[in-house]
PDB file of C-alpha atoms in Angstrom:
ATOM      1  CA  MET A 274     147.318  -9.782-122.230  1.00 76.00           C
ATOM      2  CA  ALA A 275     148.476 -10.212-118.701  1.00 77.00           C
ATOM      3  CA  ASP A 276     150.946 -13.106-118.129  1.00 89.00           C
ATOM      4  CA  LEU A 277     149.222 -15.295-115.516  1.00 97.00           C
ATOM      5  CA  GLN A 278     151.142 -18.484-116.151  1.00 95.00           C
ATOM      6  CA  GLY A 279     151.351 -20.509-112.982  1.00 95.00           C
ATOM      7  CA  ARG A 280     148.700 -18.528-111.123  1.00 98.00           C
ATOM      8  CA  VAL A 281     145.590 -19.936-109.545  1.00 98.00           C
ATOM      9  CA  ALA A 282     142.525 -17.797-109.555  1.00 98.00           C
ATOM     10  CA  LEU A 283     139.169 -18.140-107.954  1.00 98.00           C
ATOM     11  CA  VAL A 284     136.265 -16.335-109.524  1.00 98.00           C
ATOM     12  CA  THR A 285     132.885 -16.264-107.745  1.00 98.00           C
ATOM     13  CA  GLY A 286     129.647 -16.170-109.698  1.00 97.00           C
ATOM     14  CA  ALA A 287     131.528 -17.338-112.735  1.00 98.00           C
ATOM     15  CA  GLY A 288     128.816 -19.205-114.459  1.00 96.00           C
ATOM     16  CA  ARG A 289     127.386 -16.205-116.346  1.00 95.00           C
ATOM     17  CA  GLY A 290     127.896 -12.505-117.163  1.00 96.00           C
ATOM     18  CA  ILE A 291     130.979 -10.746-115.909  1.00 97.00           C
ATOM     19  CA  GLY A 292     132.155 -13.746-113.832  1.00 98.00           C
ATOM     20  CA  ARG A 293     131.997 -16.006-116.921  1.00 98.00           C
ATOM     21  CA  ALA A 294     133.903 -13.485-119.067  1.00 98.00           C
ATOM     22  CA  THR A 295     136.435 -13.114-116.342  1.00 98.00           C
ATOM     23  CA  ALA A 296     137.076 -16.725-115.776  1.00 98.00           C
ATOM     24  CA  LEU A 297     137.586 -17.217-119.527  1.00 98.00           C
ATOM     25  CA  ARG A 298     139.876 -14.276-119.824  1.00 98.00           C
ATOM     26  CA  LEU A 299     142.112 -15.159-116.862  1.00 98.00           C
ATOM     27  CA  ALA A 300     142.360 -18.676-118.324  1.00 98.00           C
ATOM     28  CA  GLN A 301     143.295 -17.207-121.715  1.00 98.00           C
ATOM     29  CA  ASP A 302     146.150 -15.344-119.987  1.00 98.00           C
ATOM     30  CA  GLY A 303     147.379 -18.564-118.473  1.00 98.00           C
ATOM     31  CA  ALA A 304     145.707 -18.848-115.108  1.00 98.00           C
ATOM     32  CA  THR A 305     144.292 -22.015-113.628  1.00 98.00           C
ATOM     33  CA  VAL A 306     140.673 -21.072-112.665  1.00 98.00           C
ATOM     34  CA  ALA A 307     138.243 -22.259-110.078  1.00 98.00           C
ATOM     35  CA  VAL A 308     134.797 -21.381-111.378  1.00 98.00           C
ATOM     36  CA  ASN A 309     132.531 -20.884-108.521  1.00 98.00           C
ATOM     37  CA  TYR A 310     128.598 -21.259-108.835  1.00 98.00           C
ATOM     38  CA  HIS A 311     125.873 -21.565-106.199  1.00 96.00           C
ATOM     39  CA  ALA A 312     122.645 -22.888-107.898  1.00 91.00           C
ATOM     40  CA  SER A 313     123.267 -23.636-111.580  1.00 92.00           C
ATOM     41  CA  GLU A 314     126.004 -26.144-112.242  1.00 96.00           C
ATOM     42  CA  ALA A 315     125.550 -26.530-115.917  1.00 97.00           C
ATOM     43  CA  PRO A 316     126.667 -23.026-116.926  1.00 97.00           C
ATOM     44  CA  ALA A 317     129.768 -23.259-114.601  1.00 98.00           C
ATOM     45  CA  GLN A 318     130.697 -26.637-116.182  1.00 98.00           C
ATOM     46  CA  GLU A 319     130.227 -25.044-119.662  1.00 98.00           C
ATOM     47  CA  VAL A 320     132.875 -22.477-118.692  1.00 98.00           C
ATOM     48  CA  VAL A 321     135.172 -25.226-117.487  1.00 98.00           C
ATOM     49  CA  GLY A 322     134.713 -27.091-120.744  1.00 98.00           C
ATOM     50  CA  LEU A 323     135.507 -24.118-122.812  1.00 98.00           C
ATOM     51  CA  ILE A 324     138.685 -23.362-120.751  1.00 98.00           C
ATOM     52  CA  GLU A 325     139.759 -27.032-121.160  1.00 98.00           C
ATOM     53  CA  SER A 326     138.993 -27.086-124.843  1.00 98.00           C
ATOM     54  CA  ALA A 327     141.298 -24.176-125.258  1.00 98.00           C
ATOM     55  CA  GLY A 328     144.154 -26.058-123.517  1.00 97.00           C
ATOM     56  CA  GLY A 329     143.661 -24.562-119.990  1.00 98.00           C
ATOM     57  CA  LYS A 330     142.757 -26.008-116.651  1.00 98.00           C
ATOM     58  CA  ALA A 331     139.738 -25.333-114.528  1.00 98.00           C
ATOM     59  CA  ILE A 332     137.439 -26.866-112.077  1.00 98.00           C
ATOM     60  CA  ALA A 333     133.781 -26.005-111.023  1.00 98.00           C
ATOM     61  CA  VAL A 334     133.212 -25.595-107.254  1.00 98.00           C
ATOM     62  CA  LYS A 335     129.827 -25.061-105.729  1.00 98.00           C
ATOM     63  CA  ALA A 336     129.525 -22.756-102.765  1.00 98.00           C
ATOM     64  CA  ASP A 337     127.084 -20.288-101.330  1.00 97.00           C
ATOM     65  CA  VAL A 338     129.468 -17.351-100.795  1.00 97.00           C
ATOM     66  CA  SER A 339     127.171 -15.742 -98.115  1.00 97.00           C
ATOM     67  CA  ASN A 340     127.732 -18.899 -96.046  1.00 97.00           C
ATOM     68  CA  PRO A 341     131.231 -18.653 -94.291  1.00 97.00           C
ATOM     69  CA  ALA A 342     131.385 -22.514 -93.780  1.00 98.00           C
ATOM     70  CA  GLU A 343     130.859 -23.099 -97.477  1.00 98.00           C
ATOM     71  CA  VAL A 344     133.503 -20.463 -98.386  1.00 98.00           C
ATOM     72  CA  ASP A 345     136.055 -22.068 -96.177  1.00 98.00           C
ATOM     73  CA  ALA A 346     135.306 -25.388 -97.660  1.00 98.00           C
ATOM     74  CA  MET A 347     135.499 -24.076-101.172  1.00 98.00           C
ATOM     75  CA  VAL A 348     138.898 -22.443-100.585  1.00 98.00           C
ATOM     76  CA  ALA A 349     140.235 -25.534 -98.979  1.00 98.00           C
ATOM     77  CA  ARG A 350     139.113 -27.703-101.975  1.00 98.00           C
ATOM     78  CA  VAL A 351     140.522 -25.305-104.463  1.00 98.00           C
ATOM     79  CA  THR A 352     143.828 -25.120-102.612  1.00 97.00           C
ATOM     80  CA  LYS A 353     144.026 -28.877-102.380  1.00 97.00           C
ATOM     81  CA  GLU A 354     143.189 -29.609-106.072  1.00 98.00           C
ATOM     82  CA  LEU A 355     144.786 -26.558-107.785  1.00 98.00           C
ATOM     83  CA  GLY A 356     147.395 -25.259-105.311  1.00 96.00           C
ATOM     84  CA  ALA A 357     147.677 -21.988-103.311  1.00 95.00           C
ATOM     85  CA  LEU A 358     145.558 -19.099-104.621  1.00 98.00           C
ATOM     86  CA  HIS A 359     147.131 -16.096-106.110  1.00 98.00           C
ATOM     87  CA  ILE A 360     144.058 -14.260-107.457  1.00 98.00           C
ATOM     88  CA  LEU A 361     140.652 -13.761-106.048  1.00 98.00           C
ATOM     89  CA  VAL A 362     137.866 -12.110-108.004  1.00 98.00           C
ATOM     90  CA  SER A 363     134.743 -11.499-105.820  1.00 98.00           C
ATOM     91  CA  ASN A 364     132.070 -11.105-108.358  1.00 98.00           C
ATOM     92  CA  ALA A 365     128.943 -12.926-107.200  1.00 95.00           C
ATOM     93  CA  GLY A 366     126.049 -10.641-106.738  1.00 93.00           C
ATOM     94  CA  ILE A 367     122.354 -10.363-106.606  1.00 92.00           C
ATOM     95  CA  THR A 368     119.657  -7.701-106.869  1.00 92.00           C
ATOM     96  CA  ARG A 369     116.383  -7.255-105.077  1.00 95.00           C
ATOM     97  CA  ASP A 370     115.139  -3.983-106.360  1.00 93.00           C
ATOM     98  CA  ASN A 371     112.446  -2.109-104.654  1.00 95.00           C
ATOM     99  CA  LEU A 372     111.718   1.388-103.502  1.00 96.00           C
ATOM    100  CA  LEU A 373     112.889   2.000 -99.942  1.00 96.00           C
ATOM    101  CA  MET A 374     109.542   2.283 -98.467  1.00 97.00           C
ATOM    102  CA  ARG A 375     108.475  -1.011 -99.854  1.00 98.00           C
ATOM    103  CA  MET A 376     111.754  -2.778 -99.309  1.00 97.00           C
ATOM    104  CA  SER A 377     111.471  -5.743 -96.960  1.00 98.00           C
ATOM    105  CA  GLN A 378     114.026  -6.667 -94.490  1.00 98.00           C
ATOM    106  CA  ALA A 379     114.841  -9.778 -96.447  1.00 98.00           C
ATOM    107  CA  GLU A 380     115.361  -7.847 -99.592  1.00 98.00           C
ATOM    108  CA  TRP A 381     117.898  -5.810 -97.780  1.00 98.00           C
ATOM    109  CA  ASP A 382     119.572  -8.668 -95.955  1.00 97.00           C
ATOM    110  CA  ASP A 383     119.848 -10.933 -98.956  1.00 97.00           C
ATOM    111  CA  VAL A 384     121.624  -8.247-101.066  1.00 97.00           C
ATOM    112  CA  LEU A 385     124.004  -7.253 -98.299  1.00 97.00           C
ATOM    113  CA  ASN A 386     124.852 -10.746 -97.421  1.00 96.00           C
ATOM    114  CA  THR A 387     125.722 -11.786-100.958  1.00 96.00           C
ATOM    115  CA  ASN A 388     127.061  -8.563-102.347  1.00 96.00           C
ATOM    116  CA  LEU A 389     129.154  -7.313 -99.349  1.00 98.00           C
ATOM    117  CA  ARG A 390     129.417  -9.829 -96.382  1.00 97.00           C
ATOM    118  CA  ALA A 391     130.521 -12.580 -98.712  1.00 98.00           C
ATOM    119  CA  THR A 392     133.547 -10.722 -99.847  1.00 98.00           C
ATOM    120  CA  TYR A 393     134.626 -10.405 -96.101  1.00 98.00           C
ATOM    121  CA  PHE A 394     134.312 -14.140 -95.828  1.00 98.00           C
ATOM    122  CA  LEU A 395     136.171 -14.686 -99.161  1.00 98.00           C
ATOM    123  CA  VAL A 396     139.042 -12.368 -98.465  1.00 98.00           C
ATOM    124  CA  LYS A 397     139.448 -13.645 -94.925  1.00 98.00           C
ATOM    125  CA  ALA A 398     139.606 -17.198 -96.237  1.00 98.00           C
ATOM    126  CA  VAL A 399     142.330 -16.601 -98.765  1.00 98.00           C
ATOM    127  CA  SER A 400     144.386 -13.974 -96.898  1.00 96.00           C
ATOM    128  CA  ARG A 401     146.460 -16.188 -94.746  1.00 95.00           C
ATOM    129  CA  GLN A 402     147.877 -18.229 -97.715  1.00 96.00           C
ATOM    130  CA  MET A 403     148.450 -14.934 -99.695  1.00 98.00           C
ATOM    131  CA  VAL A 404     150.349 -13.446 -96.712  1.00 97.00           C
ATOM    132  CA  ARG A 405     152.422 -16.696 -96.399  1.00 97.00           C
ATOM    133  CA  GLN A 406     153.368 -16.565 -99.998  1.00 97.00           C
ATOM    134  CA  ARG A 407     153.798 -12.767 -99.977  1.00 97.00           C
ATOM    135  CA  TYR A 408     151.771 -12.416-103.130  1.00 98.00           C
ATOM    136  CA  GLY A 409     148.040 -11.871-103.905  1.00 98.00           C
ATOM    137  CA  ARG A 410     145.750 -10.005-106.255  1.00 98.00           C
ATOM    138  CA  ILE A 411     142.209  -9.349-104.854  1.00 98.00           C
ATOM    139  CA  VAL A 412     139.636  -7.733-107.276  1.00 98.00           C
ATOM    140  CA  THR A 413     136.137  -6.929-106.125  1.00 98.00           C
ATOM    141  CA  VAL A 414     133.329  -6.081-108.344  1.00 98.00           C
ATOM    142  CA  SER A 415     131.459  -3.056-107.310  1.00 98.00           C
ATOM    143  CA  SER A 416     129.242  -0.920-109.443  1.00 96.00           C
ATOM    144  CA  VAL A 417     128.575   2.564-110.686  1.00 96.00           C
ATOM    145  CA  VAL A 418     125.648   2.759-108.444  1.00 95.00           C
ATOM    146  CA  GLY A 419     127.968   2.281-105.437  1.00 97.00           C
ATOM    147  CA  VAL A 420     129.298   5.793-106.289  1.00 96.00           C
ATOM    148  CA  THR A 421     126.229   7.534-107.682  1.00 94.00           C
ATOM    149  CA  GLY A 422     123.320   5.806-105.852  1.00 94.00           C
ATOM    150  CA  ASN A 423     120.148   4.683-107.683  1.00 91.00           C
ATOM    151  CA  ALA A 424     116.443   5.041-106.878  1.00 92.00           C
ATOM    152  CA  GLY A 425     115.020   1.587-106.221  1.00 93.00           C
ATOM    153  CA  GLN A 426     118.353   0.083-105.362  1.00 95.00           C
ATOM    154  CA  ALA A 427     119.158   1.352-101.771  1.00 97.00           C
ATOM    155  CA  ASN A 428     120.308  -2.095-100.760  1.00 97.00           C
ATOM    156  CA  TYR A 429     122.440  -2.757-103.904  1.00 97.00           C
ATOM    157  CA  ALA A 430     124.051   0.618-103.797  1.00 97.00           C
ATOM    158  CA  ALA A 431     124.862   0.383-100.051  1.00 98.00           C
ATOM    159  CA  ALA A 432     126.474  -2.916-100.610  1.00 98.00           C
ATOM    160  CA  LYS A 433     128.529  -1.831-103.651  1.00 98.00           C
ATOM    161  CA  ALA A 434     129.633   1.310-101.917  1.00 98.00           C
ATOM    162  CA  GLY A 435     130.588  -0.669 -98.887  1.00 98.00           C
ATOM    163  CA  LEU A 436     132.576  -2.954-101.088  1.00 98.00           C
ATOM    164  CA  ILE A 437     134.647  -0.060-102.237  1.00 98.00           C
ATOM    165  CA  ALA A 438     135.522   1.038 -98.683  1.00 98.00           C
ATOM    166  CA  PHE A 439     136.182  -2.623 -97.688  1.00 98.00           C
ATOM    167  CA  THR A 440     138.567  -3.023-100.637  1.00 98.00           C
ATOM    168  CA  LYS A 441     140.468   0.073 -99.739  1.00 98.00           C
ATOM    169  CA  SER A 442     140.828  -1.042 -96.195  1.00 98.00           C
ATOM    170  CA  VAL A 443     142.108  -4.504 -97.320  1.00 98.00           C
ATOM    171  CA  ALA A 444     144.525  -2.802 -99.565  1.00 98.00           C
ATOM    172  CA  ALA A 445     146.014  -0.736 -96.714  1.00 98.00           C
ATOM    173  CA  GLU A 446     146.218  -3.801 -94.520  1.00 98.00           C
ATOM    174  CA  PHE A 447     148.059  -6.099 -96.915  1.00 98.00           C
ATOM    175  CA  ALA A 448     150.104  -3.776 -99.080  1.00 98.00           C
ATOM    176  CA  ALA A 449     153.355  -4.547 -97.330  1.00 98.00           C
ATOM    177  CA  ARG A 450     152.831  -8.197 -98.186  1.00 98.00           C
ATOM    178  CA  ASN A 451     152.828  -7.713-101.821  1.00 98.00           C
ATOM    179  CA  ILE A 452     149.044  -8.184-101.951  1.00 98.00           C
ATOM    180  CA  THR A 453     146.944  -5.661-103.923  1.00 98.00           C
ATOM    181  CA  ALA A 454     143.168  -5.107-103.629  1.00 98.00           C
ATOM    182  CA  ASN A 455     141.263  -2.954-106.078  1.00 98.00           C
ATOM    183  CA  ALA A 456     137.656  -2.589-107.183  1.00 98.00           C
ATOM    184  CA  VAL A 457     136.221  -2.614-110.688  1.00 98.00           C
ATOM    185  CA  ALA A 458     132.965  -0.580-110.912  1.00 98.00           C
ATOM    186  CA  PRO A 459     131.003  -1.555-114.039  1.00 97.00           C
ATOM    187  CA  GLY A 460     128.151   0.606-115.407  1.00 95.00           C
ATOM    188  CA  PHE A 461     125.372  -0.914-117.162  1.00 92.00           C
ATOM    189  CA  ILE A 462     126.625  -4.075-118.800  1.00 94.00           C
ATOM    190  CA  ASP A 463     124.788  -6.371-121.277  1.00 90.00           C
ATOM    191  CA  THR A 464     124.029  -9.300-118.932  1.00 84.00           C
ATOM    192  CA  ASP A 465     121.093 -11.277-117.761  1.00 77.00           C
ATOM    193  CA  ILE A 466     120.398  -8.529-115.199  1.00 71.00           C
ATOM    194  CA  THR A 467     119.993  -5.819-117.751  1.00 74.00           C
ATOM    195  CA  ALA A 468     118.281  -8.050-120.328  1.00 72.00           C
ATOM    196  CA  VAL A 469     115.118  -8.204-118.344  1.00 71.00           C
ATOM    197  CA  LEU A 470     114.636  -4.525-117.919  1.00 73.00           C
ATOM    198  CA  PRO A 471     111.669  -2.926-119.679  1.00 76.00           C
ATOM    199  CA  ASP A 472     112.396  -1.170-122.950  1.00 80.00           C
ATOM    200  CA  GLU A 473     111.533   2.264-121.537  1.00 81.00           C
ATOM    201  CA  VAL A 474     114.005   1.784-118.694  1.00 78.00           C
ATOM    202  CA  LYS A 475     116.728   0.601-121.307  1.00 78.00           C
ATOM    203  CA  LYS A 476     116.123   3.696-123.355  1.00 83.00           C
ATOM    204  CA  GLY A 477     116.397   5.991-120.227  1.00 85.00           C
ATOM    205  CA  ILE A 478     119.680   4.337-119.276  1.00 85.00           C
ATOM    206  CA  LEU A 479     121.218   4.786-122.686  1.00 90.00           C
ATOM    207  CA  GLY A 480     120.361   8.420-122.452  1.00 88.00           C
ATOM    208  CA  ARG A 481     122.600   8.628-119.412  1.00 91.00           C
ATOM    209  CA  ILE A 482     125.667   6.928-121.035  1.00 93.00           C
ATOM    210  CA  PRO A 483     127.819   9.214-123.168  1.00 94.00           C
ATOM    211  CA  MET A 484     129.039   6.243-125.215  1.00 94.00           C
ATOM    212  CA  GLU A 485     125.372   5.406-126.015  1.00 91.00           C
ATOM    213  CA  ARG A 486     125.667   1.698-125.562  1.00 92.00           C
ATOM    214  CA  TYR A 487     125.803  -0.899-122.812  1.00 93.00           C
ATOM    215  CA  GLY A 488     129.216  -2.389-121.914  1.00 95.00           C
ATOM    216  CA  GLN A 489     129.973  -5.963-122.739  1.00 97.00           C
ATOM    217  CA  PRO A 490     131.084  -8.478-119.897  1.00 97.00           C
ATOM    218  CA  GLU A 491     134.357  -8.938-121.749  1.00 98.00           C
ATOM    219  CA  GLU A 492     135.210  -5.288-121.371  1.00 98.00           C
ATOM    220  CA  VAL A 493     134.892  -5.592-117.563  1.00 98.00           C
ATOM    221  CA  ALA A 494     136.856  -8.872-117.666  1.00 98.00           C
ATOM    222  CA  ASN A 495     139.669  -7.033-119.439  1.00 98.00           C
ATOM    223  CA  ALA A 496     139.994  -4.492-116.649  1.00 98.00           C
ATOM    224  CA  ILE A 497     139.823  -7.303-114.026  1.00 98.00           C
ATOM    225  CA  ALA A 498     142.660  -9.216-115.828  1.00 98.00           C
ATOM    226  CA  PHE A 499     144.821  -6.067-115.760  1.00 98.00           C
ATOM    227  CA  LEU A 500     144.413  -5.694-111.997  1.00 98.00           C
ATOM    228  CA  ALA A 501     145.017  -9.405-111.594  1.00 98.00           C
ATOM    229  CA  GLY A 502     148.437  -9.244-113.399  1.00 97.00           C
ATOM    230  CA  ASP A 503     151.859  -7.994-112.466  1.00 95.00           C
ATOM    231  CA  ASP A 504     151.476  -4.963-114.719  1.00 96.00           C
ATOM    232  CA  ALA A 505     149.253  -3.536-111.970  1.00 98.00           C
ATOM    233  CA  ALA A 506     151.737  -4.602-109.208  1.00 98.00           C
ATOM    234  CA  TYR A 507     151.977  -0.922-107.995  1.00 98.00           C
ATOM    235  CA  ILE A 508     148.159  -0.149-108.078  1.00 98.00           C
ATOM    236  CA  THR A 509     146.163  -0.937-104.981  1.00 98.00           C
ATOM    237  CA  GLY A 510     143.262   0.593-103.172  1.00 98.00           C
ATOM    238  CA  GLN A 511     141.820   2.024-106.382  1.00 98.00           C
ATOM    239  CA  VAL A 512     138.509   1.942-108.067  1.00 98.00           C
ATOM    240  CA  LEU A 513     138.533   1.361-111.889  1.00 98.00           C
ATOM    241  CA  HIS A 514     135.359   2.520-113.497  1.00 97.00           C
ATOM    242  CA  VAL A 515     134.187   0.773-116.514  1.00 98.00           C
ATOM    243  CA  ASN A 516     130.894   2.628-117.511  1.00 96.00           C
ATOM    244  CA  GLY A 517     131.159   4.355-120.836  1.00 95.00           C
ATOM    245  CA  GLY A 518     131.494   7.744-119.146  1.00 94.00           C
ATOM    246  CA  MET A 519     128.297   7.331-117.173  1.00 93.00           C
ATOM    247  CA  ALA A 520     129.863   8.649-114.029  1.00 88.00           C
ATOM    248  CA  MET A 521     133.155  10.531-114.363  1.00 86.00           C
ATOM    249  CA  VAL A 522     134.758  10.562-110.908  1.00 75.00           C
TER     250      VAL A 522
END
């Protein structure tokens, strides 16, 4: 377990899936956690309740991360109520899958705005305080398809690939200030997104995974918690793949 006592973390899209598991894991390791949500408050409040019932501290904070004004307001609120941020986990993401020839501009824009542009807003919003305190851990959640590509997901793959390059650039800019930036690239994880896939698609995916199973959100959260802690202090600009061997890069 990472020792995150005294650290303040913001996890976006933390009401379900990987974000939920990450918020719970960081709190278990001692961090105070801001649980971001956009549309569904109840799941976020449930995460807060679980953290508090285990003796931790957390708040739920609403913000559309694709809106820079809402991101700035969220960071200001978290800083006021919890203190300066030490850890940012940019996890919020959406899918709008379609074949490229059928993909609308709205499907392209929505995914790029939430999955890539939002991380720019988030990192910019937290960077000044991290620079001032000469400490920060930034973890972005990319995807295996950001490395391999995937038919029907040109928008999602482009956003997740862009996230990797963005994270490496951030790492280079802030390394001298004791701020690390790394990406985690999950494969197919057992979340709401994969649950709705047709059985034939699920079977095909499993055939591409050497470990022959989907990953669990907690397994991704474990990787994020490692990168958020001081054991990873000399790791920056890297991509940690959590995909059961689906892509060995």
